[in-house]
Amino acid sequence: MMKAIVVHGGAGRWSGEKLKKATAVLREAALVGFERLERGDVIGAVEEAVKVLEDSPYFNAGKGSVLSIDGTLEMDACIVADIPRKIGAVIGVRRVRNPISLARVVAEKTSHHIMYGEGAERLAGIFGLPEGDLITEEAVRKLKRTREKLLRGALEGVELLKKTAELIRKHPEVFVGTVGAVATDGRSVVAGTSTGGTSVKLPGRVGDTPIPGAGTWAENGCGASATGVGEGIIEVLMTKTLCDMVNRGEDLHVAVERVVGMTHYPAGVIALTREGRMAFYHNTDAMPVAFYSEEKKEVDVYGVQGKDPRA
Ligand code: ASP
């Protein structure tokens, strides 16, 4: 039975030194996750891989998360397993260092699927999950720049929600860096995603990441994690639509391209099947992806120049 893990660092515009550093962390995340898979722990593989990415300041998840326009930090995360069925998500958490671990707690230790805010944070305390110093100087600088642009009207103004489309077309770099992982041990498939959200968001906004079936889904031998403009991903329930297509017999590579093609917003998705087949697609400049399988036993990195794994 094929063990494999694929991780992504977010769809958007990546370049230079930051991309190099981010890619090194992605490789590490794939290896750390695979180690868990070897120990027979597929949900742990996704959790540990995503934790490596959350702990790195180079991604928009955990430490390094972007801030809402009022300067608050609101992180979302989700983990979904097909067999045995597990679904856990957290919305708008501010203190917990690893939101993906809290999503796992929701999935495994509560009767619920989705928890938000203070209640979720309290649960983190009960289960002893560490808090973190998550707001980086870079995030504060970025917010300051965004605010200045907003005030100048350079980001298409005050009616942010109506103007989101134009905003993103002109500034795709504001939506970069969510993280995700999908792993399989040949029996189960588990998908996980974690994000600080989008950087021009109103406090209280919830994206696709913690919505099961939108940013994160696993079903019947197929799992997926999406990234990009959450509103667009929710509109097409991207990861659920993808798994449905694959379960109806669609080719995985065709399916990833089709679901990303359903949205006119910047987006990307990674997918993995129980058989260890992996595919990804993004309509942004870049989406760094690292893949490790039992078969190949080395980390392959893709998605930086839109390189396809079939090439
Ligand atoms: N999908 C995330 C959100 O909308 C953002 C991202 O992937 O960068 O919250």
Tab-separated table of C-alpha atoms and ligand atoms in Angstrom:
chain	number	residue	atom	x	y	z
A	1	MET	CA	0.000	0.000	0.000
A	2	MET	CA	1.381	3.316	-1.078
A	3	LYS	CA	2.236	5.949	1.537
A	4	ALA	CA	2.537	9.513	0.238
A	5	ILE	CA	2.236	13.118	1.334
A	6	VAL	CA	1.900	16.374	-0.577
A	7	VAL	CA	2.125	19.849	0.953
A	8	HIS	CA	1.599	23.349	-0.432
A	9	GLY	CA	2.651	26.821	0.658
A	10	GLY	CA	-0.137	28.883	-0.886
A	11	ALA	CA	-1.101	30.182	-4.302
A	12	GLY	CA	0.062	33.635	-5.219
A	13	ARG	CA	3.153	35.482	-6.229
A	14	TRP	CA	6.349	34.064	-4.803
A	15	SER	CA	9.842	35.148	-5.638
A	16	GLY	CA	13.512	35.389	-4.767
A	17	GLU	CA	14.980	34.668	-1.387
A	18	LYS	CA	11.615	34.144	0.306
A	19	LEU	CA	10.660	31.448	-2.171
A	20	LYS	CA	13.973	29.660	-1.608
A	21	LYS	CA	13.485	29.674	2.155
A	22	ALA	CA	9.841	28.675	1.871
A	23	THR	CA	10.726	25.766	-0.405
A	24	ALA	CA	13.254	24.450	2.118
A	25	VAL	CA	10.567	24.521	4.832
A	26	LEU	CA	8.102	22.744	2.519
A	27	ARG	CA	10.633	19.957	1.945
A	28	GLU	CA	11.081	19.627	5.686
A	29	ALA	CA	7.294	19.530	6.196
A	30	ALA	CA	6.927	16.702	3.660
A	31	LEU	CA	9.684	14.697	5.376
A	32	VAL	CA	8.336	15.286	8.904
A	33	GLY	CA	4.867	14.240	7.724
A	34	PHE	CA	6.188	11.146	5.998
A	35	GLU	CA	7.985	10.058	9.164
A	36	ARG	CA	4.553	10.001	10.852
A	37	LEU	CA	3.123	7.995	7.983
A	38	GLU	CA	5.858	5.411	8.473
A	39	ARG	CA	4.685	5.095	12.064
A	40	GLY	CA	1.161	4.386	10.818
A	41	ASP	CA	-0.274	7.773	11.801
A	42	VAL	CA	-1.886	9.376	8.753
A	43	ILE	CA	-3.797	12.149	10.560
A	44	GLY	CA	-0.612	12.878	12.546
A	45	ALA	CA	1.253	13.117	9.229
A	46	VAL	CA	-0.981	15.954	8.050
A	47	GLU	CA	-0.979	17.657	11.459
A	48	GLU	CA	2.810	17.540	11.854
A	49	ALA	CA	3.490	18.664	8.277
A	50	VAL	CA	1.123	21.620	8.620
A	51	LYS	CA	2.654	22.471	12.027
A	52	VAL	CA	6.095	22.831	10.437
A	53	LEU	CA	4.575	25.330	7.990
A	54	GLU	CA	2.575	27.164	10.677
A	55	ASP	CA	5.737	27.572	12.764
A	56	SER	CA	7.589	29.153	9.840
A	57	PRO	CA	7.223	32.926	9.333
A	58	TYR	CA	7.338	32.488	5.535
A	59	PHE	CA	3.729	31.367	5.188
A	60	ASN	CA	0.379	32.920	5.901
A	61	ALA	CA	-0.590	30.457	8.651
A	62	GLY	CA	0.239	30.330	12.363
A	63	LYS	CA	3.341	32.503	12.841
A	64	GLY	CA	3.445	34.934	9.925
A	65	SER	CA	-0.320	35.061	9.421
A	66	VAL	CA	-1.606	38.209	7.756
A	67	LEU	CA	-3.653	40.592	9.873
A	68	SER	CA	-7.202	41.821	9.380
A	69	ILE	CA	-7.443	45.492	8.419
A	70	ASP	CA	-7.974	46.481	12.047
A	71	GLY	CA	-4.704	44.748	13.002
A	72	THR	CA	-6.219	41.669	14.636
A	73	LEU	CA	-4.998	38.165	13.948
A	74	GLU	CA	-7.722	35.677	13.035
A	75	MET	CA	-6.610	32.229	11.918
A	76	ASP	CA	-8.631	29.383	10.427
A	77	ALA	CA	-7.766	25.702	10.024
A	78	CYS	CA	-9.440	22.443	9.068
A	79	ILE	CA	-8.611	18.740	8.995
A	80	VAL	CA	-10.713	16.081	7.255
A	81	ALA	CA	-10.190	12.295	7.103
A	82	ASP	CA	-12.162	9.977	4.856
A	83	ILE	CA	-11.777	6.686	6.759
A	84	PRO	CA	-12.539	6.718	9.643
A	85	ARG	CA	-14.585	9.853	8.989
A	86	LYS	CA	-13.198	12.840	10.921
A	87	ILE	CA	-13.969	16.513	10.401
A	88	GLY	CA	-12.612	19.325	12.571
A	89	ALA	CA	-12.288	23.039	11.911
A	90	VAL	CA	-11.524	26.202	13.858
A	91	ILE	CA	-12.377	29.751	12.890
A	92	GLY	CA	-10.950	33.071	14.030
A	93	VAL	CA	-8.490	31.802	16.631
A	94	ARG	CA	-5.919	34.308	17.820
A	95	ARG	CA	-3.567	32.813	20.356
A	96	VAL	CA	-3.124	29.110	19.695
A	97	ARG	CA	0.258	28.455	18.093
A	98	ASN	CA	-0.911	25.614	15.848
A	99	PRO	CA	-4.526	25.988	14.684
A	100	ILE	CA	-4.264	22.676	12.791
A	101	SER	CA	-3.754	20.832	16.122
A	102	LEU	CA	-6.848	22.536	17.509
A	103	ALA	CA	-8.805	21.480	14.405
A	104	ARG	CA	-7.699	17.918	15.141
A	105	VAL	CA	-8.888	18.272	18.751
A	106	VAL	CA	-12.305	19.402	17.466
A	107	ALA	CA	-12.404	16.380	15.131
A	108	GLU	CA	-11.341	13.793	17.694
A	109	LYS	CA	-12.300	15.085	21.148
A	110	THR	CA	-15.603	16.880	20.637
A	111	SER	CA	-18.991	15.984	19.188
A	112	HIS	CA	-18.728	18.980	16.866
A	113	HIS	CA	-17.136	19.718	13.530
A	114	ILE	CA	-16.551	23.482	13.612
A	115	MET	CA	-15.712	25.794	16.533
A	116	TYR	CA	-14.873	29.478	16.539
A	117	GLY	CA	-13.294	32.234	18.583
A	118	GLU	CA	-13.126	32.167	22.361
A	119	GLY	CA	-14.839	28.767	22.703
A	120	ALA	CA	-12.290	27.190	20.414
A	121	GLU	CA	-9.480	28.973	22.224
A	122	ARG	CA	-10.768	27.649	25.565
A	123	LEU	CA	-10.673	24.130	24.159
A	124	ALA	CA	-7.030	24.688	23.224
A	125	GLY	CA	-6.350	25.582	26.880
A	126	ILE	CA	-8.105	22.442	28.162
A	127	PHE	CA	-6.000	20.240	25.896
A	128	GLY	CA	-2.779	22.090	26.744
A	129	LEU	CA	-2.040	23.352	23.236
A	130	PRO	CA	0.701	25.985	23.373
A	131	GLU	CA	0.051	29.638	22.648
A	132	GLY	CA	2.427	31.519	20.393
A	133	ASP	CA	3.781	34.927	19.594
A	134	LEU	CA	2.364	34.861	16.095
A	135	ILE	CA	2.336	38.448	14.837
A	136	THR	CA	5.534	39.037	12.909
A	137	GLU	CA	7.123	42.397	12.103
A	138	GLU	CA	6.632	41.594	8.443
A	139	ALA	CA	2.855	41.148	8.992
A	140	VAL	CA	2.676	44.508	10.781
A	141	ARG	CA	4.670	46.197	7.986
A	142	LYS	CA	2.446	44.624	5.361
A	143	LEU	CA	-0.698	45.820	7.141
A	144	LYS	CA	0.727	49.311	7.380
A	145	ARG	CA	1.442	49.331	3.640
A	146	THR	CA	-2.023	47.997	2.858
A	147	ARG	CA	-3.681	50.599	5.076
A	148	GLU	CA	-1.725	53.382	3.425
A	149	LYS	CA	-2.783	52.163	0.006
A	150	LEU	CA	-6.376	51.870	1.183
A	151	LEU	CA	-6.335	55.404	2.484
A	152	ARG	CA	-4.886	56.682	-0.787
A	153	GLY	CA	-7.645	54.845	-2.628
A	154	ALA	CA	-4.994	52.790	-4.412
A	155	LEU	CA	-6.730	49.536	-3.525
A	156	GLU	CA	-10.000	50.544	-5.110
A	157	GLY	CA	-11.435	51.998	-2.034
A	158	VAL	CA	-13.724	51.740	0.833
A	159	GLU	CA	-16.337	49.356	-0.519
A	160	LEU	CA	-13.900	46.517	-0.120
A	161	LEU	CA	-16.260	43.656	-0.519
A	162	LYS	CA	-17.758	44.898	-3.780
A	163	LYS	CA	-14.355	45.778	-5.082
A	164	THR	CA	-12.576	42.596	-4.123
A	165	ALA	CA	-12.374	41.331	-7.690
A	166	GLU	CA	-10.611	44.430	-9.024
A	167	LEU	CA	-8.436	44.522	-5.975
A	168	ILE	CA	-7.201	41.024	-6.516
A	169	ARG	CA	-6.676	41.425	-10.224
A	170	LYS	CA	-4.427	44.375	-9.551
A	171	HIS	CA	-2.773	43.037	-6.407
A	172	PRO	CA	-2.654	39.228	-6.499
A	173	GLU	CA	0.290	39.335	-4.096
A	174	VAL	CA	-2.041	40.170	-1.222
A	175	PHE	CA	-3.341	36.612	-1.284
A	176	VAL	CA	-0.317	34.500	-0.696
A	177	GLY	CA	0.834	31.840	1.641
A	178	THR	CA	-1.861	29.620	3.161
A	179	VAL	CA	-0.546	26.106	3.827
A	180	GLY	CA	-2.002	22.664	3.343
A	181	ALA	CA	-1.192	18.959	3.291
A	182	VAL	CA	-2.790	15.752	2.075
A	183	ALA	CA	-1.466	12.346	3.133
A	184	THR	CA	-2.378	8.721	2.600
A	185	ASP	CA	-1.232	5.432	4.056
A	186	GLY	CA	-2.938	3.516	1.262
A	187	ARG	CA	-6.114	3.102	3.295
A	188	SER	CA	-7.141	6.535	4.592
A	189	VAL	CA	-6.687	9.936	3.041
A	190	VAL	CA	-6.407	13.005	5.296
A	191	ALA	CA	-6.378	16.639	4.163
A	192	GLY	CA	-5.515	19.698	6.259
A	193	THR	CA	-5.318	23.443	5.598
A	194	SER	CA	-4.301	26.395	7.781
A	195	THR	CA	-4.399	30.135	7.101
A	196	GLY	CA	-4.287	33.630	8.480
A	197	GLY	CA	-6.897	34.505	5.827
A	198	THR	CA	-6.576	37.215	3.201
A	199	SER	CA	-4.723	40.387	3.971
A	200	VAL	CA	-7.448	42.813	2.983
A	201	LYS	CA	-10.172	41.310	5.124
A	202	LEU	CA	-12.675	42.767	7.469
A	203	PRO	CA	-12.427	41.534	11.041
A	204	GLY	CA	-14.815	38.600	11.330
A	205	ARG	CA	-14.444	37.502	7.708
A	206	VAL	CA	-14.243	33.718	7.268
A	207	GLY	CA	-12.656	32.220	4.150
A	208	ASP	CA	-12.749	28.776	2.575
A	209	THR	CA	-10.085	27.079	4.669
A	210	PRO	CA	-12.254	26.051	7.668
A	211	ILE	CA	-15.312	25.260	5.537
A	212	PRO	CA	-15.328	21.491	4.957
A	213	GLY	CA	-15.726	20.861	1.231
A	214	ALA	CA	-14.546	24.358	0.272
A	215	GLY	CA	-10.878	24.678	1.278
A	216	THR	CA	-10.408	21.209	2.760
A	217	TRP	CA	-11.976	17.820	1.992
A	218	ALA	CA	-11.339	14.067	1.900
A	219	GLU	CA	-13.773	11.442	0.731
A	220	ASN	CA	-13.643	7.910	-0.525
A	221	GLY	CA	-9.934	7.749	-1.312
A	222	CYS	CA	-9.430	11.332	-2.489
A	223	GLY	CA	-8.262	14.342	-0.467
A	224	ALA	CA	-7.618	17.982	-1.373
A	225	SER	CA	-6.489	21.308	0.068
A	226	ALA	CA	-7.189	24.598	-1.695
A	227	THR	CA	-5.669	28.067	-1.523
A	228	GLY	CA	-6.386	31.437	-3.044
A	229	VAL	CA	-9.288	33.817	-2.677
A	230	GLY	CA	-11.586	32.034	-0.241
A	231	GLU	CA	-14.750	33.641	-1.559
A	232	GLY	CA	-14.132	32.094	-4.998
A	233	ILE	CA	-13.259	28.701	-3.521
A	234	ILE	CA	-16.464	28.682	-1.449
A	235	GLU	CA	-18.541	29.564	-4.526
A	236	VAL	CA	-17.510	26.314	-6.240
A	237	LEU	CA	-16.968	24.170	-3.099
A	238	MET	CA	-13.645	23.435	-4.700
A	239	THR	CA	-12.303	20.438	-2.782
A	240	LYS	CA	-15.655	18.614	-2.514
A	241	THR	CA	-16.325	19.194	-6.221
A	242	LEU	CA	-12.866	17.848	-7.012
A	243	CYS	CA	-13.317	14.671	-4.907
A	244	ASP	CA	-16.760	14.094	-6.467
A	245	MET	CA	-15.282	14.359	-9.960
A	246	VAL	CA	-12.510	11.907	-9.112
A	247	ASN	CA	-14.962	9.521	-7.481
A	248	ARG	CA	-17.053	9.606	-10.653
A	249	GLY	CA	-13.976	8.478	-12.586
A	250	GLU	CA	-12.475	11.762	-13.773
A	251	ASP	CA	-8.704	11.808	-14.193
A	252	LEU	CA	-7.045	13.527	-11.214
A	253	HIS	CA	-4.988	15.898	-13.342
A	254	VAL	CA	-8.020	16.918	-15.362
A	255	ALA	CA	-10.082	17.379	-12.178
A	256	VAL	CA	-7.618	19.772	-10.487
A	257	GLU	CA	-7.510	21.914	-13.608
A	258	ARG	CA	-11.279	21.911	-14.028
A	259	VAL	CA	-12.069	22.993	-10.462
A	260	VAL	CA	-9.544	25.811	-10.501
A	261	GLY	CA	-11.034	26.807	-13.875
A	262	MET	CA	-14.445	27.171	-12.245
A	263	THR	CA	-13.383	30.318	-10.397
A	264	HIS	CA	-12.283	33.616	-11.918
A	265	TYR	CA	-10.345	34.425	-8.734
A	266	PRO	CA	-6.711	33.507	-8.085
A	267	ALA	CA	-6.676	29.953	-6.700
A	268	GLY	CA	-4.818	26.672	-6.488
A	269	VAL	CA	-5.401	23.157	-5.215
A	270	ILE	CA	-3.416	20.019	-4.353
A	271	ALA	CA	-4.961	16.547	-4.436
A	272	LEU	CA	-3.857	13.040	-3.507
A	273	THR	CA	-5.563	9.659	-3.877
A	274	ARG	CA	-5.397	6.514	-1.781
A	275	GLU	CA	-3.272	4.968	-4.569
A	276	GLY	CA	-0.660	7.707	-4.074
A	277	ARG	CA	-1.493	9.655	-7.237
A	278	MET	CA	-0.871	13.379	-6.799
A	279	ALA	CA	-1.909	16.391	-8.863
A	280	PHE	CA	-2.069	20.124	-8.389
A	281	TYR	CA	-3.076	23.165	-10.381
A	282	HIS	CA	-2.977	26.923	-9.858
A	283	ASN	CA	-3.898	29.935	-11.943
A	284	THR	CA	-1.489	32.182	-10.024
A	285	ASP	CA	2.181	32.832	-10.830
A	286	ALA	CA	3.294	30.246	-8.324
A	287	MET	CA	2.209	27.737	-5.692
A	288	PRO	CA	5.125	25.886	-4.147
A	289	VAL	CA	4.363	22.184	-3.653
A	290	ALA	CA	6.474	19.385	-2.144
A	291	PHE	CA	5.662	15.702	-2.642
A	292	TYR	CA	7.176	12.631	-0.987
A	293	SER	CA	6.153	9.079	-1.722
A	294	GLU	CA	7.240	5.675	-0.544
A	295	GLU	CA	7.881	4.765	-4.165
A	296	LYS	CA	10.321	7.547	-4.974
A	297	LYS	CA	11.822	8.243	-1.540
A	298	GLU	CA	12.888	11.793	-2.309
A	299	VAL	CA	11.162	15.139	-2.071
A	300	ASP	CA	10.016	16.568	-5.390
A	301	VAL	CA	9.311	20.280	-5.458
A	302	TYR	CA	6.937	21.742	-8.034
A	303	GLY	CA	4.660	24.639	-8.682
A	304	VAL	CA	7.191	27.389	-8.599
A	305	GLN	CA	6.963	28.037	-12.337
A	306	GLY	CA	3.692	26.226	-12.718
A	307	LYS	CA	5.587	22.975	-13.432
A	308	ASP	CA	3.255	20.022	-13.667
A	309	PRO	CA	4.202	16.683	-12.050
A	310	ARG	CA	3.484	14.884	-15.334
A	311	ALA	CA	6.119	16.926	-17.162
B	1	ASP	N1	-7.823	30.691	1.035
B	1	ASP	C1	-7.398	31.592	2.066
B	1	ASP	C2	-8.571	32.438	2.512
B	1	ASP	O1	-9.309	32.919	1.671
B	1	ASP	C3	-6.271	32.493	1.680
B	1	ASP	C4	-5.114	31.871	0.915
B	1	ASP	O2	-5.176	30.731	0.453
B	1	ASP	O3	-4.063	32.523	0.796
B	1	ASP	O4	-8.714	32.658	3.703
